[in-house]
GROMACS .gro file of C-alpha atoms in nm:
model
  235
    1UNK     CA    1  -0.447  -1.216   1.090
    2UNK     CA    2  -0.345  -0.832   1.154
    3UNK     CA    3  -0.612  -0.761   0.904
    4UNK     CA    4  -0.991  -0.880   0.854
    5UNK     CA    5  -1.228  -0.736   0.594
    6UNK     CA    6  -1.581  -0.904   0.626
    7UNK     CA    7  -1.875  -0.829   0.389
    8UNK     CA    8  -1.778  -0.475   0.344
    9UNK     CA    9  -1.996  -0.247   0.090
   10UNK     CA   10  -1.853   0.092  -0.002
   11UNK     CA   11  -2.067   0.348  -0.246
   12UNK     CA   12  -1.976   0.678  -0.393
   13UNK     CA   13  -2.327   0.836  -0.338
   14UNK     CA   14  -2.608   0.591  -0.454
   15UNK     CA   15  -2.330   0.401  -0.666
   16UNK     CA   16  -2.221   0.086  -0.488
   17UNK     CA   17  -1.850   0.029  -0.533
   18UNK     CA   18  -1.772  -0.270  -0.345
   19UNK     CA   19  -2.024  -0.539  -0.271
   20UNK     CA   20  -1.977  -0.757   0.025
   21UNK     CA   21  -1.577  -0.790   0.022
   22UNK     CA   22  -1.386  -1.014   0.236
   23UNK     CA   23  -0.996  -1.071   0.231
   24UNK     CA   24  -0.744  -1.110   0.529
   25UNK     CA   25  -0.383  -1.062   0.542
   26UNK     CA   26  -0.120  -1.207   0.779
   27UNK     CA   27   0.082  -1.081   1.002
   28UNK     CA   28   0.451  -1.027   0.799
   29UNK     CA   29   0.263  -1.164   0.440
   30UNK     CA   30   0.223  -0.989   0.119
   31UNK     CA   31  -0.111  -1.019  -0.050
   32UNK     CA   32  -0.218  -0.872  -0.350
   33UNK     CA   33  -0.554  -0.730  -0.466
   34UNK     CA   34  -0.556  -0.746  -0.859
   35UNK     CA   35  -0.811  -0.639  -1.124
   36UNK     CA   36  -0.914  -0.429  -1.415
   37UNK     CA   37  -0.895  -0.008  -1.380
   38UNK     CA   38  -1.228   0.023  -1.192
   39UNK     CA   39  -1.276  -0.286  -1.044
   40UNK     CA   40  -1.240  -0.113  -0.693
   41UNK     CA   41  -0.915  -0.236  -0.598
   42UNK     CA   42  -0.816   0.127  -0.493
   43UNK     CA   43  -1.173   0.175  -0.337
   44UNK     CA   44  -1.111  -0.121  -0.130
   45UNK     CA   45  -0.759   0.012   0.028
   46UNK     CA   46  -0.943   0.371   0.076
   47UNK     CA   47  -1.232   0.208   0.327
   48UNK     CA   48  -0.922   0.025   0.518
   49UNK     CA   49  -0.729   0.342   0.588
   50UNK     CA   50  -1.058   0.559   0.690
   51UNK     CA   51  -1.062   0.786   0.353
   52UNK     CA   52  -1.411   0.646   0.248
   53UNK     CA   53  -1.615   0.448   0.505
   54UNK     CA   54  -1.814   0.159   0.482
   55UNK     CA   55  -2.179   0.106   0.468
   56UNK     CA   56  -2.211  -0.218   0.589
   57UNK     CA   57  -1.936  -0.493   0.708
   58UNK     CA   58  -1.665  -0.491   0.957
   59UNK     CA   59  -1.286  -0.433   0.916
   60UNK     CA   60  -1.079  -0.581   1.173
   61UNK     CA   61  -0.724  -0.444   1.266
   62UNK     CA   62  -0.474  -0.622   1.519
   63UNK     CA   63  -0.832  -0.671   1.713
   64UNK     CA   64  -0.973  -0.399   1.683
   65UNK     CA   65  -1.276  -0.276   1.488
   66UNK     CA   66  -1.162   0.014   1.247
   67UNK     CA   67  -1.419   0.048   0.992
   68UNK     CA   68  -1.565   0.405   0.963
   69UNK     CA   69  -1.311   0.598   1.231
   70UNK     CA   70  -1.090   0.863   1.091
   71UNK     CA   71  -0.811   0.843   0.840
   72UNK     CA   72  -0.587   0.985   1.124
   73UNK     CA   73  -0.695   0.748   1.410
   74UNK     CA   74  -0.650   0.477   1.141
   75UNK     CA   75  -0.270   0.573   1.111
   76UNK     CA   76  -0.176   0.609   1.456
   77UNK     CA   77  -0.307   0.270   1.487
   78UNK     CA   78  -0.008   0.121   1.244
   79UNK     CA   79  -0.174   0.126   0.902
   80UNK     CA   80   0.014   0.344   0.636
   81UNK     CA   81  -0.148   0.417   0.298
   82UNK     CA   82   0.076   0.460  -0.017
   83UNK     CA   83  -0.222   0.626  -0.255
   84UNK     CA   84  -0.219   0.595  -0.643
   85UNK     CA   85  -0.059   0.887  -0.793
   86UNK     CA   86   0.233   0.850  -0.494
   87UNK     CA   87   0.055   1.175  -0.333
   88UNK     CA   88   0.392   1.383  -0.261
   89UNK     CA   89   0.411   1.700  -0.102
   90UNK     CA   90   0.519   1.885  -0.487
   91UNK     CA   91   0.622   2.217  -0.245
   92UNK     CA   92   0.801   2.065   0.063
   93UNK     CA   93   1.151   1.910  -0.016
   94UNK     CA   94   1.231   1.535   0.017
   95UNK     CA   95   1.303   1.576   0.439
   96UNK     CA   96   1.032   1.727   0.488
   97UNK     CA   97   0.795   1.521   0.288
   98UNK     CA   98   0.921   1.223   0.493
   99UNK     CA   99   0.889   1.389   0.795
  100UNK     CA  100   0.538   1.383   0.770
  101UNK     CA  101   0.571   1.054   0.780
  102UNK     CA  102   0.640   1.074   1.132
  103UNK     CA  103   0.320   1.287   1.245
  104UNK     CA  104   0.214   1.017   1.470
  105UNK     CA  105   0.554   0.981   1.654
  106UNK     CA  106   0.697   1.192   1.948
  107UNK     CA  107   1.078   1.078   1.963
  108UNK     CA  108   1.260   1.258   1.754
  109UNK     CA  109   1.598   1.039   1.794
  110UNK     CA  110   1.361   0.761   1.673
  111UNK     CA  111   1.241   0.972   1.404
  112UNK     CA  112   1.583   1.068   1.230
  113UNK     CA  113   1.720   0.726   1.268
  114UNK     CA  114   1.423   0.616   1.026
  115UNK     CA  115   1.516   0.875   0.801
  116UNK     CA  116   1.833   0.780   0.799
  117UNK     CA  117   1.722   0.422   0.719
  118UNK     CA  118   1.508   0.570   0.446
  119UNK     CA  119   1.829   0.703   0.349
  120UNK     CA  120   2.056   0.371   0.338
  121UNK     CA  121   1.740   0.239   0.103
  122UNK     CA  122   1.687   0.483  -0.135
  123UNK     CA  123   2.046   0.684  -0.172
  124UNK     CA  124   1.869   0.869  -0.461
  125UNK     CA  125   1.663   1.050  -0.200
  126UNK     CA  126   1.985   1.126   0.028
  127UNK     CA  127   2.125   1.275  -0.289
  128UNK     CA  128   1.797   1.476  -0.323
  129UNK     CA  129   1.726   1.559   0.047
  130UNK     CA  130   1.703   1.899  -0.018
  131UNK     CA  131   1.495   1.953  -0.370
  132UNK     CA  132   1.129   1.996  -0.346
  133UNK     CA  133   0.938   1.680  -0.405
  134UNK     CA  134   0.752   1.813  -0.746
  135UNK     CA  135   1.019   1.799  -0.952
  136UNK     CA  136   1.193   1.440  -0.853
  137UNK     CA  137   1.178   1.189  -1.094
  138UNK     CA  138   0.824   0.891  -1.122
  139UNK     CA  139   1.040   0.659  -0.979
  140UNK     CA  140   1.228   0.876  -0.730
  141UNK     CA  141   0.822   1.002  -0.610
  142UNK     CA  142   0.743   0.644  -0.538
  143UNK     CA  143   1.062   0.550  -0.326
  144UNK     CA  144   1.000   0.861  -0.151
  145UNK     CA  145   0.596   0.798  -0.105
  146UNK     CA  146   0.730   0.434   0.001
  147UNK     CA  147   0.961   0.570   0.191
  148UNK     CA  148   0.765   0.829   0.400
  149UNK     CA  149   0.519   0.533   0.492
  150UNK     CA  150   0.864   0.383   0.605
  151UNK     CA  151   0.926   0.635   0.846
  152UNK     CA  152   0.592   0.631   1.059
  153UNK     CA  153   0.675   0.202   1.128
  154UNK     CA  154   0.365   0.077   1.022
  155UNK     CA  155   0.259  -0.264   1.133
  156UNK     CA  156   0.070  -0.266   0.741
  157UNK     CA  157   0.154  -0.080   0.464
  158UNK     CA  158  -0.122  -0.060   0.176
  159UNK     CA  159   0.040   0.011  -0.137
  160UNK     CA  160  -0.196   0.125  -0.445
  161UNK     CA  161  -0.031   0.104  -0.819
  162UNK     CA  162   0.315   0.140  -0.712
  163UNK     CA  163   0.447   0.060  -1.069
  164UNK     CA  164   0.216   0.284  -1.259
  165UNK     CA  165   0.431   0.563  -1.502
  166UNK     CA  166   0.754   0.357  -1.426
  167UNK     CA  167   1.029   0.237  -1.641
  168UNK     CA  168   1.040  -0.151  -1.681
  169UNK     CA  169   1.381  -0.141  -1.499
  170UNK     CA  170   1.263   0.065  -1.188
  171UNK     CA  171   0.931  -0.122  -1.153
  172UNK     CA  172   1.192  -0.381  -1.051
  173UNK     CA  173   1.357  -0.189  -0.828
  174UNK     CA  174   1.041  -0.065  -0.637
  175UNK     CA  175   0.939  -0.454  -0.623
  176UNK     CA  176   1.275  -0.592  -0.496
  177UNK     CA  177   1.228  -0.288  -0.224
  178UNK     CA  178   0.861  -0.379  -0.123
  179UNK     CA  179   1.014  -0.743  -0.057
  180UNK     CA  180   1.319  -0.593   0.171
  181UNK     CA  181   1.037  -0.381   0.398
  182UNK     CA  182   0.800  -0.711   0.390
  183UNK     CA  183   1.130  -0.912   0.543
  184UNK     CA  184   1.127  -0.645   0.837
  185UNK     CA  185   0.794  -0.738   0.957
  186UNK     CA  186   0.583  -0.540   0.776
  187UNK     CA  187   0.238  -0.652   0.627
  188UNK     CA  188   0.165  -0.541   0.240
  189UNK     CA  189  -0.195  -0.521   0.137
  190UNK     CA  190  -0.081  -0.448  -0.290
  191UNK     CA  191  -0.252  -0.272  -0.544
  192UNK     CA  192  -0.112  -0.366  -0.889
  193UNK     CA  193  -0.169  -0.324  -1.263
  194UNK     CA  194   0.069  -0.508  -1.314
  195UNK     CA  195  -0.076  -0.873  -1.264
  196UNK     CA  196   0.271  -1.065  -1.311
  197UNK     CA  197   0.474  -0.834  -1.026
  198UNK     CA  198   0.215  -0.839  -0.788
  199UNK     CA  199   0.192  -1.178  -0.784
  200UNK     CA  200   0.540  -1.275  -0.774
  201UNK     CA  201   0.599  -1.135  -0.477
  202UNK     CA  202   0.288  -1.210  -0.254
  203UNK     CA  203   0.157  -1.536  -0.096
  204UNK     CA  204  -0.138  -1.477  -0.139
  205UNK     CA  205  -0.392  -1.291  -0.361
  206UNK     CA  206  -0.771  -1.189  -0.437
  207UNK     CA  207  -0.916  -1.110  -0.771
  208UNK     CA  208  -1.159  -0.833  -0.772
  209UNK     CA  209  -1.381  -0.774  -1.077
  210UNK     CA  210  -1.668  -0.491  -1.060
  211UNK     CA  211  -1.671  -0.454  -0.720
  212UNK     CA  212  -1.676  -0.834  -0.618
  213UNK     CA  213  -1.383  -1.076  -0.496
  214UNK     CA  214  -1.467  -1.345  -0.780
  215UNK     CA  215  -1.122  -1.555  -0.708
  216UNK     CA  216  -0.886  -1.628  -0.421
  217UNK     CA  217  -0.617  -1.836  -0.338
  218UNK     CA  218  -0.159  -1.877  -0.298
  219UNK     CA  219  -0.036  -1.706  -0.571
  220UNK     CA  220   0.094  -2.003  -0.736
  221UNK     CA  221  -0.311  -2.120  -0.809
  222UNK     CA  222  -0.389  -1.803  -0.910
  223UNK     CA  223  -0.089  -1.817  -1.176
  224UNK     CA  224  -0.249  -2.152  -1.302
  225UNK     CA  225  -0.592  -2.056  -1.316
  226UNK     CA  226  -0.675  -2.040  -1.680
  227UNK     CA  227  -0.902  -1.733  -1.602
  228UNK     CA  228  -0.609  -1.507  -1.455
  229UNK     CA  229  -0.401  -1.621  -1.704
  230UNK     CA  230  -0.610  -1.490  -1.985
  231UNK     CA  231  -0.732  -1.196  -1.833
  232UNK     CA  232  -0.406  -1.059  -1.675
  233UNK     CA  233  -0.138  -1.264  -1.712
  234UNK     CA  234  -0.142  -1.242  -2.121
  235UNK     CA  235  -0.220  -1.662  -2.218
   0.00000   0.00000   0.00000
Protein backbone atom coordinates (compact mmCIF):
# COMPACT_ATOMS: atom_id res chain seq x y z
CA UNK A 1 0.00 0.00 0.00
CA UNK A 2 1.60 3.62 -0.76
CA UNK A 3 -0.95 4.81 1.69
CA UNK A 4 -2.11 3.67 5.35
CA UNK A 5 -4.55 5.61 7.51
CA UNK A 6 -4.99 3.81 10.98
CA UNK A 7 -7.43 5.00 13.70
CA UNK A 8 -6.96 8.58 12.87
CA UNK A 9 -9.14 11.32 14.91
CA UNK A 10 -9.11 14.87 13.56
CA UNK A 11 -11.12 17.86 15.58
CA UNK A 12 -11.69 21.44 14.70
CA UNK A 13 -11.19 22.75 18.32
CA UNK A 14 -13.15 20.57 20.88
CA UNK A 15 -15.34 19.28 17.81
CA UNK A 16 -14.22 15.83 16.75
CA UNK A 17 -14.39 15.48 12.98
CA UNK A 18 -13.16 12.15 12.24
CA UNK A 19 -13.32 9.30 14.69
CA UNK A 20 -10.90 6.52 14.39
CA UNK A 21 -10.58 6.31 10.41
CA UNK A 22 -8.81 3.68 8.60
CA UNK A 23 -8.57 3.24 4.69
CA UNK A 24 -5.51 2.24 2.45
CA UNK A 25 -4.89 2.78 -1.09
CA UNK A 26 -2.64 0.90 -3.55
CA UNK A 27 0.01 1.65 -5.28
CA UNK A 28 -1.44 2.75 -9.12
CA UNK A 29 -5.42 2.19 -7.67
CA UNK A 30 -8.18 4.62 -7.49
CA UNK A 31 -10.24 4.63 -4.35
CA UNK A 32 -12.93 6.72 -3.51
CA UNK A 33 -14.08 8.28 -0.21
CA UNK A 34 -17.92 9.03 -0.58
CA UNK A 35 -20.52 10.62 1.75
CA UNK A 36 -22.97 13.30 2.59
CA UNK A 37 -21.66 17.32 2.65
CA UNK A 38 -20.12 17.10 6.16
CA UNK A 39 -19.44 13.74 6.62
CA UNK A 40 -15.61 14.63 6.70
CA UNK A 41 -14.63 13.30 3.50
CA UNK A 42 -12.68 16.61 2.80
CA UNK A 43 -11.44 16.63 6.52
CA UNK A 44 -10.05 13.28 5.96
CA UNK A 45 -7.84 14.31 2.68
CA UNK A 46 -6.75 17.65 4.73
CA UNK A 47 -5.00 15.40 7.77
CA UNK A 48 -3.24 13.26 4.78
CA UNK A 49 -1.64 16.24 3.09
CA UNK A 50 -0.51 18.02 6.57
CA UNK A 51 -3.26 21.01 6.39
CA UNK A 52 -4.97 19.80 9.69
CA UNK A 53 -3.14 17.23 11.87
CA UNK A 54 -4.23 14.41 13.68
CA UNK A 55 -4.88 13.84 17.27
CA UNK A 56 -4.47 10.39 17.54
CA UNK A 57 -3.65 7.52 14.79
CA UNK A 58 -0.94 7.04 12.33
CA UNK A 59 -0.81 7.80 8.55
CA UNK A 60 1.57 5.82 6.68
CA UNK A 61 3.16 7.03 3.31
CA UNK A 62 5.47 4.78 0.99
CA UNK A 63 6.86 3.76 4.70
CA UNK A 64 7.03 6.45 6.21
CA UNK A 65 5.10 8.01 9.09
CA UNK A 66 3.54 11.42 7.87
CA UNK A 67 0.88 12.26 10.20
CA UNK A 68 1.25 15.76 11.80
CA UNK A 69 4.55 17.09 9.63
CA UNK A 70 4.03 20.05 7.43
CA UNK A 71 1.85 20.51 4.40
CA UNK A 72 5.16 21.30 2.53
CA UNK A 73 7.28 18.30 3.76
CA UNK A 74 4.11 16.30 2.91
CA UNK A 75 4.44 17.40 -0.84
CA UNK A 76 7.96 16.98 -1.43
CA UNK A 77 7.36 13.58 -0.26
CA UNK A 78 4.99 12.77 -3.55
CA UNK A 79 1.51 13.56 -2.23
CA UNK A 80 -0.37 16.34 -4.25
CA UNK A 81 -3.66 17.79 -2.93
CA UNK A 82 -6.37 18.99 -5.44
CA UNK A 83 -8.61 21.08 -2.63
CA UNK A 84 -12.44 21.67 -3.05
CA UNK A 85 -13.06 24.89 -4.64
CA UNK A 86 -9.94 23.93 -7.27
CA UNK A 87 -7.83 26.67 -5.18
CA UNK A 88 -6.31 28.61 -8.36
CA UNK A 89 -4.03 31.34 -8.23
CA UNK A 90 -7.22 34.06 -9.59
CA UNK A 91 -4.03 36.75 -10.21
CA UNK A 92 -1.20 34.61 -11.77
CA UNK A 93 -1.94 33.38 -15.40
CA UNK A 94 -2.39 29.68 -16.35
CA UNK A 95 1.87 29.12 -16.63
CA UNK A 96 2.40 30.41 -13.82
CA UNK A 97 -0.25 28.81 -11.76
CA UNK A 98 1.19 25.47 -12.96
CA UNK A 99 4.46 26.37 -12.26
CA UNK A 100 3.83 26.28 -8.80
CA UNK A 101 3.22 23.06 -9.28
CA UNK A 102 6.74 22.47 -9.62
CA UNK A 103 7.98 24.19 -6.22
CA UNK A 104 9.44 21.02 -5.08
CA UNK A 105 11.49 20.34 -8.30
CA UNK A 106 14.97 21.76 -9.33
CA UNK A 107 15.26 20.71 -13.16
CA UNK A 108 13.84 22.99 -15.09
CA UNK A 109 14.09 20.86 -18.51
CA UNK A 110 12.04 18.37 -16.41
CA UNK A 111 9.79 21.01 -15.38
CA UNK A 112 8.68 22.43 -18.90
CA UNK A 113 8.42 19.05 -20.39
CA UNK A 114 5.51 18.47 -17.73
CA UNK A 115 4.02 21.52 -18.75
CA UNK A 116 4.12 20.69 -21.95
CA UNK A 117 2.42 17.37 -21.10
CA UNK A 118 -0.11 19.37 -19.17
CA UNK A 119 -0.42 20.98 -22.39
CA UNK A 120 -1.02 17.83 -24.82
CA UNK A 121 -3.94 17.01 -21.97
CA UNK A 122 -5.75 19.91 -21.56
CA UNK A 123 -5.27 22.05 -25.06
CA UNK A 124 -7.83 24.47 -23.49
CA UNK A 125 -5.12 25.57 -21.10
CA UNK A 126 -2.40 25.87 -24.03
CA UNK A 127 -4.98 28.09 -25.66
CA UNK A 128 -5.21 30.04 -22.34
CA UNK A 129 -1.51 29.97 -21.23
CA UNK A 130 -1.40 33.43 -20.90
CA UNK A 131 -4.90 34.70 -19.14
CA UNK A 132 -4.96 34.97 -15.46
CA UNK A 133 -6.46 31.98 -13.77
CA UNK A 134 -9.64 34.01 -12.20
CA UNK A 135 -11.39 34.43 -15.06
CA UNK A 136 -11.06 30.75 -16.87
CA UNK A 137 -13.98 28.86 -17.08
CA UNK A 138 -15.29 25.93 -13.74
CA UNK A 139 -14.21 23.40 -15.86
CA UNK A 140 -11.11 24.99 -17.38
CA UNK A 141 -10.09 25.83 -13.17
CA UNK A 142 -10.29 22.16 -12.49
CA UNK A 143 -8.11 20.84 -15.50
CA UNK A 144 -5.77 23.45 -14.55
CA UNK A 145 -5.90 22.62 -10.53
CA UNK A 146 -5.56 18.87 -11.94
CA UNK A 147 -3.17 19.82 -13.98
CA UNK A 148 -0.77 21.80 -11.69
CA UNK A 149 -0.80 18.65 -9.31
CA UNK A 150 0.31 17.02 -12.71
CA UNK A 151 3.28 18.94 -12.96
CA UNK A 152 4.98 18.31 -9.44
CA UNK A 153 4.77 14.01 -10.40
CA UNK A 154 3.13 12.95 -7.49
CA UNK A 155 3.32 9.35 -6.51
CA UNK A 156 -0.68 10.18 -5.00
CA UNK A 157 -2.85 12.65 -6.02
CA UNK A 158 -5.89 13.44 -3.55
CA UNK A 159 -8.59 14.90 -5.42
CA UNK A 160 -11.56 16.65 -3.32
CA UNK A 161 -15.05 17.35 -5.33
CA UNK A 162 -13.57 17.54 -8.65
CA UNK A 163 -17.06 17.62 -10.36
CA UNK A 164 -18.65 20.18 -8.13
CA UNK A 165 -20.13 23.51 -10.36
CA UNK A 166 -19.52 21.41 -13.60
CA UNK A 167 -21.58 20.81 -16.61
CA UNK A 168 -22.84 17.13 -16.95
CA UNK A 169 -20.69 16.90 -20.16
CA UNK A 170 -17.34 18.16 -18.58
CA UNK A 171 -17.77 16.17 -15.34
CA UNK A 172 -17.10 13.48 -17.96
CA UNK A 173 -14.33 14.88 -19.29
CA UNK A 174 -12.53 15.57 -15.89
CA UNK A 175 -13.39 11.72 -15.07
CA UNK A 176 -12.11 10.18 -18.35
CA UNK A 177 -8.84 12.50 -17.46
CA UNK A 178 -8.46 11.28 -13.77
CA UNK A 179 -8.49 7.63 -15.40
CA UNK A 180 -5.61 8.64 -18.14
CA UNK A 181 -3.23 10.11 -15.01
CA UNK A 182 -4.31 6.86 -12.82
CA UNK A 183 -2.93 4.64 -16.06
CA UNK A 184 0.51 6.56 -15.61
CA UNK A 185 1.11 5.28 -12.23
CA UNK A 186 -0.41 7.57 -10.21
CA UNK A 187 -2.48 6.74 -6.98
CA UNK A 188 -6.06 8.69 -6.57
CA UNK A 189 -7.39 9.02 -3.09
CA UNK A 190 -11.24 10.75 -4.60
CA UNK A 191 -13.48 13.00 -3.06
CA UNK A 192 -16.88 12.92 -4.83
CA UNK A 193 -20.47 14.17 -4.61
CA UNK A 194 -21.13 12.56 -7.12
CA UNK A 195 -21.63 8.85 -5.81
CA UNK A 196 -22.14 7.19 -9.40
CA UNK A 197 -18.65 8.83 -11.03
CA UNK A 198 -16.63 8.17 -8.22
CA UNK A 199 -17.38 4.86 -8.16
CA UNK A 200 -17.13 3.98 -11.65
CA UNK A 201 -13.88 4.67 -11.88
CA UNK A 202 -12.22 3.35 -8.61
CA UNK A 203 -11.57 -0.22 -7.33
CA UNK A 204 -12.17 0.37 -4.40
CA UNK A 205 -14.16 2.62 -2.00
CA UNK A 206 -15.07 3.70 1.74
CA UNK A 207 -18.28 5.19 2.90
CA UNK A 208 -17.92 7.82 5.45
CA UNK A 209 -20.97 9.04 7.39
CA UNK A 210 -20.47 11.68 10.40
CA UNK A 211 -17.10 11.26 10.79
CA UNK A 212 -16.98 7.32 10.74
CA UNK A 213 -16.03 4.77 7.83
CA UNK A 214 -19.48 2.78 8.25
CA UNK A 215 -18.89 0.67 4.79
CA UNK A 216 -16.03 -0.65 2.69
CA UNK A 217 -15.41 -2.78 -0.02
CA UNK A 218 -14.63 -3.16 -4.55
CA UNK A 219 -16.76 -0.83 -5.95
CA UNK A 220 -18.88 -3.31 -7.55
CA UNK A 221 -20.28 -4.38 -3.66
CA UNK A 222 -20.64 -1.09 -2.82
CA UNK A 223 -22.92 -0.53 -6.07
CA UNK A 224 -25.07 -3.54 -4.77
CA UNK A 225 -25.35 -2.67 -1.32
CA UNK A 226 -28.93 -1.69 -0.84
CA UNK A 227 -27.72 1.05 1.63
CA UNK A 228 -25.47 2.98 -1.02
CA UNK A 229 -27.92 2.51 -3.38
CA UNK A 230 -30.57 4.37 -1.52
CA UNK A 231 -28.56 6.85 -0.01
CA UNK A 232 -26.38 7.91 -3.03
CA UNK A 233 -26.91 6.07 -5.83
CA UNK A 234 -30.82 7.22 -6.18
CA UNK A 235 -32.80 3.34 -5.70
Amino acid sequence: MILTVENINVYYGNLLALRDVTLQVGKGEIVSLIGANGAGKSTALKAISGILAPRAGRIVFDGGEIAGLPPHRIARMGIAHVPEGRGVFANLTVVENLEMGAYTRRAGREIRESIEKVFTRFPRLKERSGQLGGPLSGGEQQMLAIGRAMVARPALMLLDEPSMGLSPFLVGEIFQMIEEVNREGVAILLVEQNASMALSVAQRAYVLEAGNIVLQGSTAELQNEPGVRAAYLGG
